[in-house]
Amino acid sequence: MLRLSPALLLVLTACGDKDDLTPGDCDAAQVLINEVLVDAPGSDEGFEWVELVNVGGDDVDLSQAYIGWMKSESSTGATVGFPEGTILEAGQYLLVGEEDVAETHVEVDLDLGQGTGGDGVYLYNACGEALDVVVY
């Protein structure tokens, strides 16, 4: 299990200079946000998660993709990237969750909004393009 910490949300690109990308780096359009748990029963600290699904027919390298979120009550957000070599196989799911989430594939620190007026979770490809958005 890998542990990542969020960085400030900059909706530009997760990988720096787009000139450094190879043609396949921006591919990930077949990956979607399947489910999100933002408010677990009791204290949700350590229990938030985002599940991704690959609905396509090809494996997808998420190494330079990232998940972002915005909280409506504070207009703040953050992003977490995937470690090098993170592959989501065709038809499979990937659970991105905090330290207390059972069966997490990629462990991260999340601080998702509680759905009080337009909070959102975003999935970006390596080029900073939004692939999927869930507003709740």
PDB file of C-alpha atoms in Angstrom:
ATOM      1  CA  MET A   1       0.000   0.000   0.000  1.00  0.00           C
ATOM      2  CA  LEU A   2       1.265   3.468  -0.884  1.00  0.00           C
ATOM      3  CA  ARG A   3       0.643   6.590   1.205  1.00  0.00           C
ATOM      4  CA  LEU A   4       0.374  10.022  -0.420  1.00  0.00           C
ATOM      5  CA  SER A   5      -0.318  13.491   0.982  1.00  0.00           C
ATOM      6  CA  PRO A   6      -2.372  16.149  -0.815  1.00  0.00           C
ATOM      7  CA  ALA A   7      -0.869  19.253  -2.375  1.00  0.00           C
ATOM      8  CA  LEU A   8      -2.551  22.581  -3.153  1.00  0.00           C
ATOM      9  CA  LEU A   9      -5.063  22.471  -5.984  1.00  0.00           C
ATOM     10  CA  LEU A  10      -3.636  23.963  -9.137  1.00  0.00           C
ATOM     11  CA  VAL A  11      -5.863  23.080 -12.052  1.00  0.00           C
ATOM     12  CA  LEU A  12      -3.093  23.338 -14.599  1.00  0.00           C
ATOM     13  CA  THR A  13      -1.289  20.039 -14.833  1.00  0.00           C
ATOM     14  CA  ALA A  14      -0.107  17.348 -12.469  1.00  0.00           C
ATOM     15  CA  CYS A  15       3.063  16.697 -14.360  1.00  0.00           C
ATOM     16  CA  GLY A  16       4.642  20.065 -14.943  1.00  0.00           C
ATOM     17  CA  ASP A  17       5.493  21.030 -18.503  1.00  0.00           C
ATOM     18  CA  LYS A  18       3.156  19.521 -21.100  1.00  0.00           C
ATOM     19  CA  ASP A  19       6.089  19.483 -23.538  1.00  0.00           C
ATOM     20  CA  ASP A  20       7.594  16.643 -21.451  1.00  0.00           C
ATOM     21  CA  LEU A  21       4.601  14.361 -22.047  1.00  0.00           C
ATOM     22  CA  THR A  22       4.600  11.482 -24.493  1.00  0.00           C
ATOM     23  CA  PRO A  23       1.541  10.866 -26.721  1.00  0.00           C
ATOM     24  CA  GLY A  24       0.035   8.229 -24.391  1.00  0.00           C
ATOM     25  CA  ASP A  25       0.402  10.221 -21.161  1.00  0.00           C
ATOM     26  CA  CYS A  26      -2.940  12.004 -21.524  1.00  0.00           C
ATOM     27  CA  ASP A  27      -4.873   8.805 -22.165  1.00  0.00           C
ATOM     28  CA  ALA A  28      -7.217   7.757 -19.368  1.00  0.00           C
ATOM     29  CA  ALA A  29     -10.596   8.750 -20.776  1.00  0.00           C
ATOM     30  CA  GLN A  30     -12.024   5.311 -20.057  1.00  0.00           C
ATOM     31  CA  VAL A  31     -11.512   5.738 -16.293  1.00  0.00           C
ATOM     32  CA  LEU A  32     -14.430   7.187 -14.312  1.00  0.00           C
ATOM     33  CA  ILE A  33     -15.273   7.987 -10.712  1.00  0.00           C
ATOM     34  CA  ASN A  34     -17.576   5.135  -9.679  1.00  0.00           C
ATOM     35  CA  GLU A  35     -18.334   5.911  -6.012  1.00  0.00           C
ATOM     36  CA  VAL A  36     -17.306   8.380  -3.324  1.00  0.00           C
ATOM     37  CA  LEU A  37     -17.690   8.139   0.462  1.00  0.00           C
ATOM     38  CA  VAL A  38     -17.446  11.620   1.967  1.00  0.00           C
ATOM     39  CA  ASP A  39     -19.254  11.285   5.275  1.00  0.00           C
ATOM     40  CA  ALA A  40     -18.752   7.916   6.941  1.00  0.00           C
ATOM     41  CA  PRO A  41     -20.892   7.136  10.007  1.00  0.00           C
ATOM     42  CA  GLY A  42     -19.341   8.601  13.146  1.00  0.00           C
ATOM     43  CA  SER A  43     -16.037  10.366  12.656  1.00  0.00           C
ATOM     44  CA  ASP A  44     -15.178  10.295   8.951  1.00  0.00           C
ATOM     45  CA  GLU A  45     -11.512  11.102   9.576  1.00  0.00           C
ATOM     46  CA  GLY A  46      -9.511   8.277   8.055  1.00  0.00           C
ATOM     47  CA  PHE A  47     -12.510   6.699   6.303  1.00  0.00           C
ATOM     48  CA  GLU A  48     -13.121   8.793   3.163  1.00  0.00           C
ATOM     49  CA  TRP A  49     -12.539   7.166  -0.222  1.00  0.00           C
ATOM     50  CA  VAL A  50     -12.939   7.468  -3.998  1.00  0.00           C
ATOM     51  CA  GLU A  51     -13.443   4.413  -6.194  1.00  0.00           C
ATOM     52  CA  LEU A  52     -12.417   4.522  -9.850  1.00  0.00           C
ATOM     53  CA  VAL A  53     -13.490   2.093 -12.567  1.00  0.00           C
ATOM     54  CA  ASN A  54     -11.942   1.382 -15.953  1.00  0.00           C
ATOM     55  CA  VAL A  55     -14.935   1.004 -18.290  1.00  0.00           C
ATOM     56  CA  GLY A  56     -12.743   0.560 -21.368  1.00  0.00           C
ATOM     57  CA  GLY A  57     -11.191  -2.442 -23.002  1.00  0.00           C
ATOM     58  CA  ASP A  58      -7.562  -1.483 -22.355  1.00  0.00           C
ATOM     59  CA  ASP A  59      -5.438  -1.190 -19.228  1.00  0.00           C
ATOM     60  CA  VAL A  60      -4.738   2.436 -18.223  1.00  0.00           C
ATOM     61  CA  ASP A  61      -1.565   3.828 -16.657  1.00  0.00           C
ATOM     62  CA  LEU A  62      -2.629   6.350 -14.002  1.00  0.00           C
ATOM     63  CA  SER A  63       0.939   7.270 -13.043  1.00  0.00           C
ATOM     64  CA  GLN A  64       0.523  10.935 -13.965  1.00  0.00           C
ATOM     65  CA  ALA A  65      -3.237  11.245 -13.414  1.00  0.00           C
ATOM     66  CA  TYR A  66      -4.625  12.740 -10.209  1.00  0.00           C
ATOM     67  CA  ILE A  67      -7.741  13.234  -8.096  1.00  0.00           C
ATOM     68  CA  GLY A  68      -8.745  16.706  -6.955  1.00  0.00           C
ATOM     69  CA  TRP A  69     -11.495  18.067  -4.764  1.00  0.00           C
ATOM     70  CA  MET A  70     -13.097  21.377  -3.838  1.00  0.00           C
ATOM     71  CA  LYS A  71     -15.004  22.245  -0.700  1.00  0.00           C
ATOM     72  CA  SER A  72     -17.821  24.737  -1.242  1.00  0.00           C
ATOM     73  CA  GLU A  73     -17.875  26.167   2.282  1.00  0.00           C
ATOM     74  CA  SER A  74     -14.246  27.286   2.142  1.00  0.00           C
ATOM     75  CA  SER A  75     -13.456  27.438  -1.591  1.00  0.00           C
ATOM     76  CA  THR A  76     -10.393  25.315  -0.892  1.00  0.00           C
ATOM     77  CA  GLY A  77      -9.246  22.082  -2.418  1.00  0.00           C
ATOM     78  CA  ALA A  78      -6.340  19.793  -2.961  1.00  0.00           C
ATOM     79  CA  THR A  79      -5.041  17.078  -5.254  1.00  0.00           C
ATOM     80  CA  VAL A  80      -3.382  13.710  -4.864  1.00  0.00           C
ATOM     81  CA  GLY A  81      -1.483  11.967  -7.637  1.00  0.00           C
ATOM     82  CA  PHE A  82      -0.921   8.315  -8.330  1.00  0.00           C
ATOM     83  CA  PRO A  83       2.472   6.685  -7.888  1.00  0.00           C
ATOM     84  CA  GLU A  84       4.519   5.630 -10.903  1.00  0.00           C
ATOM     85  CA  GLY A  85       3.360   2.268 -12.217  1.00  0.00           C
ATOM     86  CA  THR A  86      -0.271   2.562 -11.065  1.00  0.00           C
ATOM     87  CA  ILE A  87      -2.162   0.522 -13.673  1.00  0.00           C
ATOM     88  CA  LEU A  88      -5.947   0.137 -13.697  1.00  0.00           C
ATOM     89  CA  GLU A  89      -6.765  -2.963 -15.710  1.00  0.00           C
ATOM     90  CA  ALA A  90      -9.709  -3.040 -18.107  1.00  0.00           C
ATOM     91  CA  GLY A  91     -12.997  -3.661 -16.290  1.00  0.00           C
ATOM     92  CA  GLN A  92     -11.393  -3.318 -12.848  1.00  0.00           C
ATOM     93  CA  TYR A  93     -11.810  -0.971  -9.894  1.00  0.00           C
ATOM     94  CA  LEU A  94      -9.243   1.013  -7.904  1.00  0.00           C
ATOM     95  CA  LEU A  95     -10.005   2.114  -4.353  1.00  0.00           C
ATOM     96  CA  VAL A  96      -8.244   5.318  -3.314  1.00  0.00           C
ATOM     97  CA  GLY A  97      -8.802   5.808   0.389  1.00  0.00           C
ATOM     98  CA  GLU A  98      -7.583   7.031   3.716  1.00  0.00           C
ATOM     99  CA  GLU A  99      -5.666   5.003   6.285  1.00  0.00           C
ATOM    100  CA  ASP A 100      -8.681   3.286   7.892  1.00  0.00           C
ATOM    101  CA  VAL A 101     -10.368   2.168   4.657  1.00  0.00           C
ATOM    102  CA  ALA A 102     -10.182  -1.610   4.288  1.00  0.00           C
ATOM    103  CA  GLU A 103      -8.817  -2.986   1.013  1.00  0.00           C
ATOM    104  CA  THR A 104      -7.470   0.371  -0.189  1.00  0.00           C
ATOM    105  CA  HIS A 105      -5.257   0.057  -3.264  1.00  0.00           C
ATOM    106  CA  VAL A 106      -3.727   3.529  -2.943  1.00  0.00           C
ATOM    107  CA  GLU A 107      -3.683   5.186   0.494  1.00  0.00           C
ATOM    108  CA  VAL A 108      -4.009   8.980   0.535  1.00  0.00           C
ATOM    109  CA  ASP A 109      -5.000  11.812   2.861  1.00  0.00           C
ATOM    110  CA  LEU A 110      -8.386  13.150   1.767  1.00  0.00           C
ATOM    111  CA  ASP A 111     -10.395  16.081   3.113  1.00  0.00           C
ATOM    112  CA  LEU A 112     -13.589  15.949   1.077  1.00  0.00           C
ATOM    113  CA  GLY A 113     -16.470  18.348   1.650  1.00  0.00           C
ATOM    114  CA  GLN A 114     -19.615  17.108   3.343  1.00  0.00           C
ATOM    115  CA  GLY A 115     -22.023  17.959   0.517  1.00  0.00           C
ATOM    116  CA  THR A 116     -23.236  21.255   1.915  1.00  0.00           C
ATOM    117  CA  GLY A 117     -23.557  23.122  -1.346  1.00  0.00           C
ATOM    118  CA  GLY A 118     -21.590  22.074  -4.375  1.00  0.00           C
ATOM    119  CA  ASP A 119     -18.598  20.130  -3.118  1.00  0.00           C
ATOM    120  CA  GLY A 120     -16.872  18.121  -5.824  1.00  0.00           C
ATOM    121  CA  VAL A 121     -14.392  15.372  -6.627  1.00  0.00           C
ATOM    122  CA  TYR A 122     -12.511  15.468  -9.943  1.00  0.00           C
ATOM    123  CA  LEU A 123     -10.413  13.008 -11.915  1.00  0.00           C
ATOM    124  CA  TYR A 124      -7.741  14.586 -14.131  1.00  0.00           C
ATOM    125  CA  ASN A 125      -5.454  13.028 -16.727  1.00  0.00           C
ATOM    126  CA  ALA A 126      -1.753  13.871 -16.946  1.00  0.00           C
ATOM    127  CA  CYS A 127      -2.510  16.918 -19.093  1.00  0.00           C
ATOM    128  CA  GLY A 128      -4.778  18.471 -16.468  1.00  0.00           C
ATOM    129  CA  GLU A 129      -7.972  17.696 -18.385  1.00  0.00           C
ATOM    130  CA  ALA A 130     -10.979  16.708 -16.275  1.00  0.00           C
ATOM    131  CA  LEU A 131     -12.019  13.153 -17.164  1.00  0.00           C
ATOM    132  CA  ASP A 132     -14.880  12.909 -14.681  1.00  0.00           C
ATOM    133  CA  VAL A 133     -16.521  15.089 -12.037  1.00  0.00           C
ATOM    134  CA  VAL A 134     -18.873  14.262  -9.187  1.00  0.00           C
ATOM    135  CA  VAL A 135     -20.588  17.271  -7.593  1.00  0.00           C
ATOM    136  CA  TYR A 136     -22.585  16.527  -4.461  1.00  0.00           C
TER     137      TYR A 136
END
